[in-house]
Amino acid sequence: MKSPTIFILFLLSAFYTSLLPSATAQVVVDMEGNDLQNGGKYYVLPVIESSYGGIRVAATGKERCPLTVVQSADPYDKGIATIISTPYRVPVIREGFPLNITFGNFAVILPCVPLRSEWTVVNGQPEGPAVKIGSPPNAENGWFEIEKLLTSGYKLVFCTRPERSYCQDIGIHVDDENHARLVLTNDDPLVVEFLKYDPFWPQNNLVLPTSQ
């Protein structure tokens, strides 16, 4: 898994180039106005209403296991809760912090177990660099960040170096199977907000192993 190494490289690079995010960077807040907790569990939901819902995984193309991060095809589905964490030893998440995003528990059939659920970006996809799970060998070195938008909500970005020119927005590409895949984009980010996970809510985290 490349992410821990990338986090270490990021921290060293940021230290020596004075690019470490400022302690005055704004704290990211959830839909209730509460600070996003480091290591907390949240649903990632779209701000703008559409025919798609929260973020989950699906098997796309020829995948036999659910490896592609997508927006749910059900606009009322919250998706699968994610664990959002930074390697910094701080209690809350701020804008610009390097992040690791991992899905919480979800069900798959036995041939797909164990399935690592950490988000990565994979090159060489028909839709361009796409967000995947499952520790693919062609994963891009980098990390995720959260940025506040001027209007409302936040966007997710993926960075390969601390300089902002090496960061790209996370947007949506709808494929021929109507999967709304999360992909890298330069000008059309998916606007999101964060809903704190409640273990007492009904869960709908069953993930089918093949494309539907």
mmCIF file of C-alpha atoms in Angstrom:
data_model
loop_
_atom_site.group_PDB
_atom_site.id
_atom_site.type_symbol
_atom_site.label_atom_id
_atom_site.label_comp_id
_atom_site.label_asym_id
_atom_site.label_seq_id
_atom_site.Cartn_x
_atom_site.Cartn_y
_atom_site.Cartn_z
ATOM 1 C CA MET A 1 0.000 0.000 0.000
ATOM 2 C CA LYS A 2 1.522 3.333 -1.071
ATOM 3 C CA SER A 3 -0.452 5.841 0.994
ATOM 4 C CA PRO A 4 1.544 5.717 4.285
ATOM 5 C CA THR A 5 4.773 6.314 2.372
ATOM 6 C CA ILE A 6 3.180 9.156 0.441
ATOM 7 C CA PHE A 7 1.988 10.778 3.651
ATOM 8 C CA ILE A 8 5.525 10.660 5.066
ATOM 9 C CA LEU A 9 6.961 12.137 1.862
ATOM 10 C CA PHE A 10 4.316 14.846 1.957
ATOM 11 C CA LEU A 11 5.155 15.798 5.518
ATOM 12 C CA LEU A 12 8.892 15.936 4.827
ATOM 13 C CA SER A 13 8.390 17.950 1.650
ATOM 14 C CA ALA A 14 5.990 20.331 3.363
ATOM 15 C CA PHE A 15 8.405 20.862 6.256
ATOM 16 C CA TYR A 16 11.389 21.684 4.096
ATOM 17 C CA THR A 17 9.476 23.898 1.663
ATOM 18 C CA SER A 18 7.281 25.671 4.260
ATOM 19 C CA LEU A 19 4.186 24.426 2.486
ATOM 20 C CA LEU A 20 2.644 22.707 5.497
ATOM 21 C CA PRO A 21 -1.015 23.852 5.790
ATOM 22 C CA SER A 22 -1.337 26.732 8.197
ATOM 23 C CA ALA A 23 -2.813 26.195 11.637
ATOM 24 C CA THR A 24 -5.145 29.066 10.690
ATOM 25 C CA ALA A 25 -6.683 27.054 7.827
ATOM 26 C CA GLN A 26 -10.438 26.756 8.238
ATOM 27 C CA VAL A 27 -11.823 23.705 10.013
ATOM 28 C CA VAL A 28 -14.039 21.538 7.810
ATOM 29 C CA VAL A 29 -17.556 21.203 9.250
ATOM 30 C CA ASP A 30 -20.307 18.652 8.725
ATOM 31 C CA MET A 31 -23.948 19.286 7.826
ATOM 32 C CA GLU A 32 -24.746 20.047 11.482
ATOM 33 C CA GLY A 33 -21.991 22.660 11.697
ATOM 34 C CA ASN A 34 -19.746 20.459 13.834
ATOM 35 C CA ASP A 35 -16.008 20.082 13.226
ATOM 36 C CA LEU A 36 -14.978 17.097 11.103
ATOM 37 C CA GLN A 37 -13.157 14.759 13.482
ATOM 38 C CA ASN A 38 -9.826 13.221 12.509
ATOM 39 C CA GLY A 39 -10.655 9.542 12.000
ATOM 40 C CA GLY A 40 -14.394 10.252 12.132
ATOM 41 C CA LYS A 41 -16.963 8.392 10.080
ATOM 42 C CA TYR A 42 -19.041 10.386 7.578
ATOM 43 C CA TYR A 43 -21.271 9.985 4.571
ATOM 44 C CA VAL A 44 -20.113 12.022 1.569
ATOM 45 C CA LEU A 45 -23.256 13.497 0.029
ATOM 46 C CA PRO A 46 -23.854 15.739 -2.997
ATOM 47 C CA VAL A 47 -24.976 19.300 -2.238
ATOM 48 C CA ILE A 48 -26.766 19.727 -5.567
ATOM 49 C CA GLU A 49 -29.809 17.483 -5.964
ATOM 50 C CA SER A 50 -29.692 15.138 -8.952
ATOM 51 C CA SER A 51 -30.611 11.589 -9.908
ATOM 52 C CA TYR A 52 -27.585 10.343 -7.930
ATOM 53 C CA GLY A 53 -27.027 10.004 -4.190
ATOM 54 C CA GLY A 54 -24.161 9.424 -1.784
ATOM 55 C CA ILE A 55 -20.786 7.820 -2.456
ATOM 56 C CA ARG A 56 -20.360 4.026 -2.546
ATOM 57 C CA VAL A 57 -18.593 1.378 -4.655
ATOM 58 C CA ALA A 58 -19.700 -0.641 -7.660
ATOM 59 C CA ALA A 59 -18.270 -3.239 -10.011
ATOM 60 C CA THR A 60 -17.887 -1.540 -13.392
ATOM 61 C CA GLY A 61 -16.772 -2.804 -16.782
ATOM 62 C CA LYS A 62 -15.273 -6.277 -16.385
ATOM 63 C CA GLU A 63 -14.684 -6.018 -12.645
ATOM 64 C CA ARG A 64 -15.886 -9.030 -10.647
ATOM 65 C CA CYS A 65 -15.564 -7.208 -7.339
ATOM 66 C CA PRO A 66 -16.732 -3.661 -6.474
ATOM 67 C CA LEU A 67 -13.598 -1.588 -7.050
ATOM 68 C CA THR A 68 -14.935 1.661 -8.532
ATOM 69 C CA VAL A 69 -15.976 4.607 -6.355
ATOM 70 C CA VAL A 70 -19.265 6.013 -7.639
ATOM 71 C CA GLN A 71 -22.270 8.089 -6.721
ATOM 72 C CA SER A 72 -25.225 5.880 -5.889
ATOM 73 C CA ALA A 73 -27.842 5.588 -8.632
ATOM 74 C CA ASP A 74 -30.480 6.121 -5.923
ATOM 75 C CA PRO A 75 -30.765 9.828 -4.998
ATOM 76 C CA TYR A 76 -32.101 8.859 -1.540
ATOM 77 C CA ASP A 77 -29.189 6.505 -0.770
ATOM 78 C CA LYS A 78 -26.601 7.965 1.616
ATOM 79 C CA GLY A 79 -24.025 5.530 0.237
ATOM 80 C CA ILE A 80 -21.358 3.915 2.420
ATOM 81 C CA ALA A 81 -19.890 5.840 5.329
ATOM 82 C CA THR A 82 -16.233 6.827 4.964
ATOM 83 C CA ILE A 83 -13.483 7.213 7.538
ATOM 84 C CA ILE A 84 -11.641 10.490 6.905
ATOM 85 C CA SER A 85 -8.253 10.875 8.568
ATOM 86 C CA THR A 86 -5.004 12.833 8.351
ATOM 87 C CA PRO A 87 -1.547 11.721 9.499
ATOM 88 C CA TYR A 88 -1.258 14.962 11.497
ATOM 89 C CA ARG A 89 -1.758 14.415 15.220
ATOM 90 C CA VAL A 90 -4.670 16.816 15.480
ATOM 91 C CA PRO A 91 -8.269 16.296 16.620
ATOM 92 C CA VAL A 92 -10.048 17.915 13.659
ATOM 93 C CA ILE A 93 -9.744 18.098 9.874
ATOM 94 C CA ARG A 94 -8.825 21.416 8.272
ATOM 95 C CA GLU A 95 -8.854 22.513 4.662
ATOM 96 C CA GLY A 96 -5.695 21.513 2.831
ATOM 97 C CA PHE A 97 -4.716 18.694 5.185
ATOM 98 C CA PRO A 98 -3.502 15.514 3.400
ATOM 99 C CA LEU A 99 -6.206 12.910 3.864
ATOM 100 C CA ASN A 100 -6.706 9.209 3.753
ATOM 101 C CA ILE A 101 -10.309 8.241 2.861
ATOM 102 C CA THR A 102 -11.469 4.696 3.526
ATOM 103 C CA PHE A 103 -14.905 3.106 3.317
ATOM 104 C CA GLY A 104 -16.330 1.670 6.507
ATOM 105 C CA ASN A 105 -17.768 -1.846 6.624
ATOM 106 C CA PHE A 106 -19.781 -3.121 3.680
ATOM 107 C CA ALA A 107 -20.766 -6.569 2.483
ATOM 108 C CA VAL A 108 -19.248 -8.417 -0.471
ATOM 109 C CA ILE A 109 -19.359 -12.077 -1.453
ATOM 110 C CA LEU A 110 -16.557 -14.380 -0.315
ATOM 111 C CA PRO A 111 -14.455 -14.366 -3.537
ATOM 112 C CA CYS A 112 -13.941 -10.620 -2.991
ATOM 113 C CA VAL A 113 -12.817 -10.946 0.647
ATOM 114 C CA PRO A 114 -10.582 -9.427 1.898
ATOM 115 C CA LEU A 115 -11.075 -6.197 -0.044
ATOM 116 C CA ARG A 116 -9.068 -3.129 1.005
ATOM 117 C CA SER A 117 -11.366 -0.118 1.012
ATOM 118 C CA GLU A 118 -8.886 2.773 0.954
ATOM 119 C CA TRP A 119 -9.459 5.273 -1.867
ATOM 120 C CA THR A 120 -6.766 5.575 -4.515
ATOM 121 C CA VAL A 121 -6.550 7.104 -7.990
ATOM 122 C CA VAL A 122 -5.848 4.811 -10.920
ATOM 123 C CA ASN A 123 -4.585 5.919 -14.330
ATOM 124 C CA GLY A 124 -5.287 4.242 -17.656
ATOM 125 C CA GLN A 125 -9.067 4.155 -17.312
ATOM 126 C CA PRO A 126 -11.327 4.921 -20.320
ATOM 127 C CA GLU A 127 -12.822 7.842 -18.386
ATOM 128 C CA GLY A 128 -9.378 9.106 -17.308
ATOM 129 C CA PRO A 129 -7.811 8.877 -13.830
ATOM 130 C CA ALA A 130 -10.519 7.383 -11.600
ATOM 131 C CA VAL A 131 -11.024 6.806 -7.875
ATOM 132 C CA LYS A 132 -10.809 3.102 -6.968
ATOM 133 C CA ILE A 133 -10.339 0.789 -3.987
ATOM 134 C CA GLY A 134 -8.695 -2.623 -3.637
ATOM 135 C CA SER A 135 -4.986 -1.671 -3.760
ATOM 136 C CA PRO A 136 -4.606 -1.649 -7.565
ATOM 137 C CA PRO A 137 -0.980 -1.997 -8.746
ATOM 138 C CA ASN A 138 -1.242 1.052 -11.019
ATOM 139 C CA ALA A 139 -2.416 3.435 -8.286
ATOM 140 C CA GLU A 140 -1.145 7.001 -8.496
ATOM 141 C CA ASN A 141 1.051 8.271 -5.654
ATOM 142 C CA GLY A 142 -0.793 11.039 -3.835
ATOM 143 C CA TRP A 143 -3.367 12.052 -1.238
ATOM 144 C CA PHE A 144 -6.801 13.647 -0.976
ATOM 145 C CA GLU A 145 -7.717 17.053 0.439
ATOM 146 C CA ILE A 146 -10.920 18.961 1.201
ATOM 147 C CA GLU A 147 -11.412 22.539 -0.007
ATOM 148 C CA LYS A 148 -14.268 24.947 0.784
ATOM 149 C CA LEU A 149 -16.098 26.409 -2.199
ATOM 150 C CA LEU A 150 -17.073 30.071 -2.392
ATOM 151 C CA THR A 151 -20.737 29.243 -2.947
ATOM 152 C CA SER A 152 -21.636 26.367 -0.628
ATOM 153 C CA GLY A 153 -20.252 22.975 0.243
ATOM 154 C CA TYR A 154 -16.818 21.494 -0.330
ATOM 155 C CA LYS A 155 -14.881 19.751 -3.049
ATOM 156 C CA LEU A 156 -12.464 16.850 -2.828
ATOM 157 C CA VAL A 157 -9.132 17.174 -4.586
ATOM 158 C CA PHE A 158 -6.317 14.742 -5.289
ATOM 159 C CA CYS A 159 -2.712 15.949 -5.101
ATOM 160 C CA THR A 160 0.567 14.362 -6.133
ATOM 161 C CA ARG A 161 2.768 17.165 -4.750
ATOM 162 C CA PRO A 162 2.196 19.982 -2.199
ATOM 163 C CA GLU A 163 2.064 22.694 -4.881
ATOM 164 C CA ARG A 164 -1.516 23.554 -5.902
ATOM 165 C CA SER A 165 -0.691 23.075 -9.590
ATOM 166 C CA TYR A 166 -0.326 19.355 -8.842
ATOM 167 C CA CYS A 167 -3.867 19.019 -7.451
ATOM 168 C CA GLN A 168 -7.003 18.133 -9.423
ATOM 169 C CA ASP A 169 -10.657 18.253 -8.479
ATOM 170 C CA ILE A 170 -12.726 15.116 -7.999
ATOM 171 C CA GLY A 171 -15.696 15.190 -10.378
ATOM 172 C CA ILE A 172 -18.136 12.794 -12.005
ATOM 173 C CA HIS A 173 -18.118 10.854 -15.281
ATOM 174 C CA VAL A 174 -21.292 8.942 -16.187
ATOM 175 C CA ASP A 175 -20.376 5.844 -18.199
ATOM 176 C CA ASP A 176 -22.421 3.791 -20.658
ATOM 177 C CA GLU A 177 -23.782 1.660 -17.785
ATOM 178 C CA ASN A 178 -25.038 4.810 -16.022
ATOM 179 C CA HIS A 179 -22.408 4.560 -13.289
ATOM 180 C CA ALA A 180 -21.471 8.021 -12.011
ATOM 181 C CA ARG A 181 -17.767 7.380 -11.486
ATOM 182 C CA LEU A 182 -15.525 9.644 -9.422
ATOM 183 C CA VAL A 183 -12.728 10.911 -11.668
ATOM 184 C CA LEU A 184 -10.111 13.641 -11.744
ATOM 185 C CA THR A 185 -11.209 16.853 -13.433
ATOM 186 C CA ASN A 186 -9.801 20.355 -13.784
ATOM 187 C CA ASP A 187 -12.954 22.436 -13.862
ATOM 188 C CA ASP A 188 -16.065 20.520 -12.779
ATOM 189 C CA PRO A 189 -15.836 19.309 -9.163
ATOM 190 C CA LEU A 190 -18.533 17.346 -7.381
ATOM 191 C CA VAL A 191 -19.836 19.643 -4.632
ATOM 192 C CA VAL A 192 -20.201 17.643 -1.429
ATOM 193 C CA GLU A 193 -21.098 17.892 2.248
ATOM 194 C CA PHE A 194 -20.462 15.530 5.134
ATOM 195 C CA LEU A 195 -23.076 13.798 7.278
ATOM 196 C CA LYS A 196 -21.827 12.225 10.499
ATOM 197 C CA TYR A 197 -22.438 8.475 10.619
ATOM 198 C CA ASP A 198 -25.020 7.244 13.104
ATOM 199 C CA PRO A 199 -24.776 3.509 13.896
ATOM 200 C CA PHE A 200 -28.504 3.417 14.685
ATOM 201 C CA TRP A 201 -29.556 4.409 11.162
ATOM 202 C CA PRO A 202 -30.746 1.623 8.830
ATOM 203 C CA GLN A 203 -27.832 0.496 6.658
ATOM 204 C CA ASN A 204 -27.908 -0.340 2.959
ATOM 205 C CA ASN A 205 -24.302 -1.329 2.421
ATOM 206 C CA LEU A 206 -24.728 -4.482 0.368
ATOM 207 C CA VAL A 207 -22.439 -4.288 -2.645
ATOM 208 C CA LEU A 208 -22.954 -6.685 -5.522
ATOM 209 C CA PRO A 209 -19.797 -8.253 -6.984
ATOM 210 C CA THR A 210 -20.537 -7.727 -10.669
ATOM 211 C CA SER A 211 -21.936 -4.986 -12.859
ATOM 212 C CA GLN A 212 -25.698 -4.745 -13.004
#
